[in-house]
Coordinates of C-alpha atoms in Angstrom, one line a residue:
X1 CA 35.8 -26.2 -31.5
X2 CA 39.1 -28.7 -31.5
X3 CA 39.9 -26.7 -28.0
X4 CA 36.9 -26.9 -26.2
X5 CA 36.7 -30.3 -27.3
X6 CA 40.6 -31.0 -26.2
X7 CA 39.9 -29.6 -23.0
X8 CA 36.9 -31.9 -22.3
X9 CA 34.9 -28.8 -21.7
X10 CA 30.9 -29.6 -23.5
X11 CA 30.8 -26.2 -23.9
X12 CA 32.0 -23.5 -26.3
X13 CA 34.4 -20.5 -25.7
X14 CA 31.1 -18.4 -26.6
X15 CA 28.8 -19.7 -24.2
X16 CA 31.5 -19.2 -21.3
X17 CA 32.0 -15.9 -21.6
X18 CA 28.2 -15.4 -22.6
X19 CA 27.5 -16.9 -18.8
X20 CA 30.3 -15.6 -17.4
X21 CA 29.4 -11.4 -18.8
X22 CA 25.6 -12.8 -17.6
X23 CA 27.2 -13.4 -14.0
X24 CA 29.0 -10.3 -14.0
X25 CA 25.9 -8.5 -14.5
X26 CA 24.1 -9.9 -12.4
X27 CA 26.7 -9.4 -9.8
X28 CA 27.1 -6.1 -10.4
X29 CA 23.6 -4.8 -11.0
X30 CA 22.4 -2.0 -7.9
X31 CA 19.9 -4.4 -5.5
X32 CA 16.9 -2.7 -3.8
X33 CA 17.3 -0.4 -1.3
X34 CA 16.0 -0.5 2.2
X35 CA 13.9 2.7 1.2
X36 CA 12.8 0.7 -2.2
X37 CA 12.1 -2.3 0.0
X38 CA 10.0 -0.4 2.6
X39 CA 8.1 1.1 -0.2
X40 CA 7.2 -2.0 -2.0
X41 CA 5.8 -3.6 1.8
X42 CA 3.7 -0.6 2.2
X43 CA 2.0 -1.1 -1.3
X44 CA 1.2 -4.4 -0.2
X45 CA -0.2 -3.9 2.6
X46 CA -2.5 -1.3 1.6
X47 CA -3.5 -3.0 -1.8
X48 CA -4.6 -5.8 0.3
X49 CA -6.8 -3.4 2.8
X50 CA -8.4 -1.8 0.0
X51 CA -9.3 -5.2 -1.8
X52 CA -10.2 -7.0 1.5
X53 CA -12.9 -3.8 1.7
X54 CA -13.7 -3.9 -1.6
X55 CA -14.2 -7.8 -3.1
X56 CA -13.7 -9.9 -0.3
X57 CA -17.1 -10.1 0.9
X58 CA -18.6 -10.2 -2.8
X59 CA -15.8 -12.4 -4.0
X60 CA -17.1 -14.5 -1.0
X61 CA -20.3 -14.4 -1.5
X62 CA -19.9 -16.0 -5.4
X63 CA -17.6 -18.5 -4.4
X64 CA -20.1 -20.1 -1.5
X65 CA -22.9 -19.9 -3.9
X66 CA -20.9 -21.8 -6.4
X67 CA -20.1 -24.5 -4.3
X68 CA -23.6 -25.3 -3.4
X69 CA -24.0 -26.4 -7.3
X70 CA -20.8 -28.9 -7.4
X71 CA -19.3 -31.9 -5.0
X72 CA -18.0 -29.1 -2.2
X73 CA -22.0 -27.9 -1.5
X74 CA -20.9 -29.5 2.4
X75 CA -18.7 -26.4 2.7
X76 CA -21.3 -23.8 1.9
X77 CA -24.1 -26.1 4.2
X78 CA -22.0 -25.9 7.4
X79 CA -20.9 -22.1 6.6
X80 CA -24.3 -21.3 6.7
X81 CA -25.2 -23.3 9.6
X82 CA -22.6 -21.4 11.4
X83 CA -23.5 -18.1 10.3
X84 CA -27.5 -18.9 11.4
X85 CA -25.8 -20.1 15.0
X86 CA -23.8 -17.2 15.0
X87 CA -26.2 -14.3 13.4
X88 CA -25.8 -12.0 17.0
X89 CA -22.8 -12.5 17.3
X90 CA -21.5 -9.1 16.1
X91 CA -24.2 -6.9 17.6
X92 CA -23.4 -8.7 21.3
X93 CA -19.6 -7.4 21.6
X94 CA -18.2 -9.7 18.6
X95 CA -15.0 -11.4 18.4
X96 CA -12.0 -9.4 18.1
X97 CA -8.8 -10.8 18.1
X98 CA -5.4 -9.2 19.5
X99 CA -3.1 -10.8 16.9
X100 CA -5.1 -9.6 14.2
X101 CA -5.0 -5.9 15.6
X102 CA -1.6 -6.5 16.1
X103 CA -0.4 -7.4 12.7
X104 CA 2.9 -6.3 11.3
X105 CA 1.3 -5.5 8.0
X106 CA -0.7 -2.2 9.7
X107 CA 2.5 -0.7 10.8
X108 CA 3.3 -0.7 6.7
X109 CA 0.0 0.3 6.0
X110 CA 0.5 3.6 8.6
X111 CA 3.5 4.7 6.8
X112 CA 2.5 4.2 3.4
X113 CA 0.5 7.6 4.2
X114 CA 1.8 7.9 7.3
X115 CA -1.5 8.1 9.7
X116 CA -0.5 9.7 12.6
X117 CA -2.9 9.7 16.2
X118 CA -2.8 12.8 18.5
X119 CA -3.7 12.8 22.1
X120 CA -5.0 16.3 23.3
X121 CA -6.7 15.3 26.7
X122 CA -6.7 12.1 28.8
X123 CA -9.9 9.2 29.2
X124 CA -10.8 7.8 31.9
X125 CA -11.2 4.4 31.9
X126 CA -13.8 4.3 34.3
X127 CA -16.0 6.0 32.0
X128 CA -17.7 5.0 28.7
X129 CA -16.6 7.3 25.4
X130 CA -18.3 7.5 21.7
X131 CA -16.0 9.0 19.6
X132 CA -17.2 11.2 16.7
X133 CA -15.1 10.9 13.7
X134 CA -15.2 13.2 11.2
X135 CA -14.8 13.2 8.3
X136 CA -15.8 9.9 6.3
X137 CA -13.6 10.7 3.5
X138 CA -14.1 7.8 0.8
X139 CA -13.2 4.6 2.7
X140 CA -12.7 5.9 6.8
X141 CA -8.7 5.5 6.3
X142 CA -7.6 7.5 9.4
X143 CA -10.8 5.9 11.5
X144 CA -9.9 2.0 10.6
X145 CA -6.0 2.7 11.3
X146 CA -6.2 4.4 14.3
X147 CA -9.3 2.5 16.2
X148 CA -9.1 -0.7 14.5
X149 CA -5.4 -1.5 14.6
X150 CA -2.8 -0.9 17.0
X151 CA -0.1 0.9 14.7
X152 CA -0.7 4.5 15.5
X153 CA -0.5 3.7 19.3
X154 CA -4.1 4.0 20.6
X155 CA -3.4 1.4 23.7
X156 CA -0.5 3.4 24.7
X157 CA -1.6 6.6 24.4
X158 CA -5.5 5.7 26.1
X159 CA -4.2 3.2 29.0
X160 CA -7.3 1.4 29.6
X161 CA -9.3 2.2 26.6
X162 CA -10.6 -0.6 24.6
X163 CA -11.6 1.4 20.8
X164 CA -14.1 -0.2 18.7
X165 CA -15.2 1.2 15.0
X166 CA -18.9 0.9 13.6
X167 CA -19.2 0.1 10.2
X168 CA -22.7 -1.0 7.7
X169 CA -24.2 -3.2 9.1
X170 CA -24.9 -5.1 5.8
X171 CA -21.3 -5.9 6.0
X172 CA -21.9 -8.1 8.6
X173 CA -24.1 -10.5 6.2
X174 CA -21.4 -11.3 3.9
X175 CA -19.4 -14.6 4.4
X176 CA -15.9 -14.6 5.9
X177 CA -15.8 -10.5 5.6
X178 CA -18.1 -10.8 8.6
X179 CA -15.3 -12.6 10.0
X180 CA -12.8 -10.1 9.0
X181 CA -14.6 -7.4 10.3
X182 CA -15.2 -8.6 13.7
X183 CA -11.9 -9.8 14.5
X184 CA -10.7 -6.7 14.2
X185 CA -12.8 -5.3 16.5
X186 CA -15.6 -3.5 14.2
X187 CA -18.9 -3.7 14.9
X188 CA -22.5 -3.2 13.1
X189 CA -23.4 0.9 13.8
X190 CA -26.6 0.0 14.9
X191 CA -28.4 0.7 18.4
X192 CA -28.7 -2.9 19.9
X193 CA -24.6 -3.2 18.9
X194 CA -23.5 0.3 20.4
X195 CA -25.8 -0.1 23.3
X196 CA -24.1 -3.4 23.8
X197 CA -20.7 -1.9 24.4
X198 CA -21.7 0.6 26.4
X199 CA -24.0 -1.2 28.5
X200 CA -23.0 -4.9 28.7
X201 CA -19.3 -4.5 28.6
X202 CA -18.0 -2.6 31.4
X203 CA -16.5 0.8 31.7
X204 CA -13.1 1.8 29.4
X205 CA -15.2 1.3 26.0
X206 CA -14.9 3.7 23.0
X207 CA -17.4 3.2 20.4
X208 CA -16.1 5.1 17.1
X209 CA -18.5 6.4 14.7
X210 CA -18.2 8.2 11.3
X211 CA -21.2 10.6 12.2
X212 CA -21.3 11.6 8.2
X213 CA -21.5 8.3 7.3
X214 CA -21.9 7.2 2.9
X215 CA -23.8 10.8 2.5
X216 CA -20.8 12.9 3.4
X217 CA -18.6 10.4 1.0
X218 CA -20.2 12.3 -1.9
X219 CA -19.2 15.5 -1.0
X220 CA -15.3 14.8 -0.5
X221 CA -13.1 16.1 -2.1
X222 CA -9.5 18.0 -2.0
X223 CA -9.9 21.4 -0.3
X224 CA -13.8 21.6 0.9
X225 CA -14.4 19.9 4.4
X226 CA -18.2 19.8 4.2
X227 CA -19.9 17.1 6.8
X228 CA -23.0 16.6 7.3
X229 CA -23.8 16.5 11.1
X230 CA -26.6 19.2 11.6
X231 CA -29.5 16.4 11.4
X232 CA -27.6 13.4 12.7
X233 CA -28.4 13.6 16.7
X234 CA -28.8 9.5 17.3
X235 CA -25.2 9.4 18.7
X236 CA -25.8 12.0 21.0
X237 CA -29.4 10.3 22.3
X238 CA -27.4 7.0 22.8
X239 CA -24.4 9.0 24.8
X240 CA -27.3 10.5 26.8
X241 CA -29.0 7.2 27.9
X242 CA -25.5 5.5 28.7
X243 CA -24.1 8.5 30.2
X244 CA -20.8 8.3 27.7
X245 CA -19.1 11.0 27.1
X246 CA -18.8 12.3 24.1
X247 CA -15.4 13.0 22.1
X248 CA -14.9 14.8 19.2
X249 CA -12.5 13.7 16.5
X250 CA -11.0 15.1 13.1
X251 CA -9.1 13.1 10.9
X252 CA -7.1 16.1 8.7
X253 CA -5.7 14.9 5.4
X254 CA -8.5 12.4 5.0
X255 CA -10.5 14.1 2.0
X256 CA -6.9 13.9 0.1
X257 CA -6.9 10.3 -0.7
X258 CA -8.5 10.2 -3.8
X259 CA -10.1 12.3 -6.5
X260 CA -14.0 12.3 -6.9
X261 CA -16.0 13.4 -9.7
X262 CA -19.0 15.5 -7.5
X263 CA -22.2 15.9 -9.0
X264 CA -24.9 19.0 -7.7
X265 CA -27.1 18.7 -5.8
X266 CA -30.0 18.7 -7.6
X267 CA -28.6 16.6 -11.0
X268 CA -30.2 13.4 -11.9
X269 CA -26.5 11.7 -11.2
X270 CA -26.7 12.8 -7.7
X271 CA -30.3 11.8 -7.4
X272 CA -29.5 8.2 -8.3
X273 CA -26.5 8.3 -6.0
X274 CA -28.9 9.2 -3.3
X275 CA -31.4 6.8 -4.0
X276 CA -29.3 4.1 -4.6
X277 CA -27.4 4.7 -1.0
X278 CA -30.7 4.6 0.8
X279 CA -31.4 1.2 -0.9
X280 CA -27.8 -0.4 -0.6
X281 CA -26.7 1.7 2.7
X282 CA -23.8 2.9 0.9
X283 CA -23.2 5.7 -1.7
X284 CA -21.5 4.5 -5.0
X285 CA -19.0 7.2 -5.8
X286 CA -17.0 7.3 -8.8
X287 CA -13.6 8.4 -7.8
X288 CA -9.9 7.5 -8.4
X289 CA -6.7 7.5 -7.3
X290 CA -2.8 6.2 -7.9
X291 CA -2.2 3.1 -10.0
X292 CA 0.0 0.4 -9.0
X293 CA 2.8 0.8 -10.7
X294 CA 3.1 4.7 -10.3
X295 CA 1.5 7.2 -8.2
X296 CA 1.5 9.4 -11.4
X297 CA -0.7 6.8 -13.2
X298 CA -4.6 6.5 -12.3
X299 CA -6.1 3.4 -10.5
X300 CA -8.1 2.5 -7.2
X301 CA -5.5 2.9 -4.6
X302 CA -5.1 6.2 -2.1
X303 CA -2.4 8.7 -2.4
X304 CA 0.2 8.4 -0.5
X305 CA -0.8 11.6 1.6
X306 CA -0.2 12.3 5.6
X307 CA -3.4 12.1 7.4
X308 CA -3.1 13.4 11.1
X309 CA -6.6 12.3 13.3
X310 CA -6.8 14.8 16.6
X311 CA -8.6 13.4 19.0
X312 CA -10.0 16.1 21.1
X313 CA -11.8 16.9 24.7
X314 CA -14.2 14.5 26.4
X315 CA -17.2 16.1 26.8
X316 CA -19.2 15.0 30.1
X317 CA -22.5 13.8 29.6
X318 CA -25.2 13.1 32.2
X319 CA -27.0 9.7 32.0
X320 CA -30.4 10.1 31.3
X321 CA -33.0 7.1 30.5
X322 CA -35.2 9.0 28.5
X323 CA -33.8 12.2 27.3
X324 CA -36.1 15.0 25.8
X325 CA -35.7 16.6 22.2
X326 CA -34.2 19.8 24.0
X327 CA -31.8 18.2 25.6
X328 CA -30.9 16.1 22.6
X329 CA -30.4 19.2 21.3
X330 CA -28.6 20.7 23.5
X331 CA -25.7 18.4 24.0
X332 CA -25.6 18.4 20.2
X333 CA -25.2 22.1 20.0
X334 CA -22.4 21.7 22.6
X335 CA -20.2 18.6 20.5
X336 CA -20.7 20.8 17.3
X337 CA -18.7 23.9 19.0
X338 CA -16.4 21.6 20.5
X339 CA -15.8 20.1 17.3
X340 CA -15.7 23.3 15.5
X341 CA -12.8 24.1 18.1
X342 CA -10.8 21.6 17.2
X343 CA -10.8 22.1 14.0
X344 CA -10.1 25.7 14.3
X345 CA -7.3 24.9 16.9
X346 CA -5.6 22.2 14.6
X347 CA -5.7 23.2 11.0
X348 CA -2.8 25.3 10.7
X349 CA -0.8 22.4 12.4
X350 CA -2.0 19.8 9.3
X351 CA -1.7 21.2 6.2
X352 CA -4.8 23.7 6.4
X353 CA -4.6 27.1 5.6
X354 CA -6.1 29.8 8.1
X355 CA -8.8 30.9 5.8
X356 CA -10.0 27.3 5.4
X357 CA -13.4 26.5 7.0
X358 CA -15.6 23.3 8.7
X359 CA -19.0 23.6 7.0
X360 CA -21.2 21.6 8.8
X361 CA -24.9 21.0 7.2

């Protein structure tokens, strides 16, 4: 003590070399890797993806509602005005925005998997295109990467081609995720808002839509790609009176992302699950998948598993105002063997065995 205090120093002998071994260690402690870095960005940017999905319009929702009962109720007044103004707005070619499509954060959230797109055959951009996209998988992972952002390299690959993804149209009633949805370029999957695109808005257009839609989200799951397609012909009426072709798609890996508890058909569970999708629009599945901290733990966010989407031959499709049931038929016969085909064709290539089979129902 009669050193440190001959030396003018404050501080003890102790607490120097308690600062100093602190320094040292700090100094000499391993930093992040890039690797560790890169992994950590990719977290992030799915975790907010899946919560944007999943709370922002609810979370929404609460808070406008609140402020209607305190000082702030202007905020929720004009928010609703707008909305009211603006209600078509989604269903008359919305409002995308390039910068949002464009966002860094999407390239993070394509290798977190990694999504990757494959061209098999050109499009024309003086034609119209819906793209079927099969399957829906839980939440459409390989659909909103590769139509909604520009990560996977759509633009490049389709000079010309403007994609666009249909989604519930309830989704579009919800404040600021209305928002959210159309400035990325989604759209309500409704007739007035595909018609729209493939009417109203030129040639080059390709209207994306999960044909299984919330049913087939109760029958994922890891090794059985069931979808169900057999009774859903709508699509193909629309691509008949537009005269769009029609494109088959099949994102492989997609059913991997999470783990589903699957009820019979038949069960009361699965009754309710039904009836509560035809009410809501949307099937409430209870499924899980990697925690945050560890992909070993359980929690709400994907695995981190490769999802390849094939997107396959243009099929030609003759314009007709009024087209009969046959024809309907027809054509729909004609997508489901093209589908089959890629499948068939592209299975081995993406982490399918040969003995693994489309059932379509």
């Amino acid at each position: 003590a009669r050193g440190a205090a001959a030396s003018g120093c404050p501080c003890p002998a102790g607490s120097r070399s308690s600062v100093r071994a602190a320094l040292r260690t700090l100094l000499t402690a391993p930093w992040p890797s890039q690797r560790d870095v890169r992994s950590c960005l990719q977290l992030l940017a799915v975790l907010q993806w899946v919560l944007s999905f999943l709370v922002l319009g609810v979370v929404s929702l609460v808070v406008l509602v609140y402020l209607v009962f305190t000082s702030f109720w202007p905020i929720s007044a004009l928010y609703l005005a707008w909305v009211i103004l603006d209600w078509d707005t989604p269903e008359k070619g919305g409002r995308r925005l390039a910068c949002l499509r464009r966002w860094p954060v999407w390239k993070h959230f394509r290798d977190y998997f990694p999504i990757q797109l494959v061209k098999t055959h050109e499009l024309s951009p003086g034609h119209n295109y819906i793209i079927g996209s099969h399957p829906h998988g839980i939440l459409c992972v390989g659909a909103f990467c590769n139509f909604t952002t520009c990560s996977t390299g759509f633009l490049e690959m389709f000079p010309g081609i403007r994609p666009s993804l249909t989604t519930l149209a309830g989704n579009f009633r919800l404040p600021l995720f209305r928002e959210y949805l159309m400035s990325g370029g989604l759209f309500p999957v409704t007739r007035q808002a595909i018609g729209y695109l493939l009417s109203k808005n030129g040639t080059g257009n390709a209207v994306a839509i999960v044909i299984g839609g919330a049913s087939e989200s109760l029958s994922c799951q890891p090794g059985v790609t069931t979808l169900i397609l057999k009774n859903r012909k709508g699509f193909v009426r629309m691509a008949l009176e537009h005269g769009a072709h029609l494109v088959p798609s099949f994102s492989f890996g997609e059913n991997d992302l999470f783990r589903q508890v699957v009820f019979e058909e038949g069960s009361w569970m699965r009754s309710i699950q039904k009836r509560i999708q035809k009410m809501m629009g949307f099937a409430p599945c209870l499924f899980y998948g990697r925690g945050l901290l560890s992909v070993r733990s359980r929690g709400f966010l994907p695995f981190p598993k490769p999802i390849t989407t094939v997107v396959g031959e243009p099929m030609t499709v003759p314009k007709i105002a009024a087209p009969s049931r046959e024809t309907v038929d027809r054509y729909h016969e004609l997508y489901v063997r093209a589908l089959l085909k890629l499948f068939n064709d592209n299975k081995t290539k993406y982490g399918m065995a040969e003995t693994d089979e489309l059932r379509i129902v």
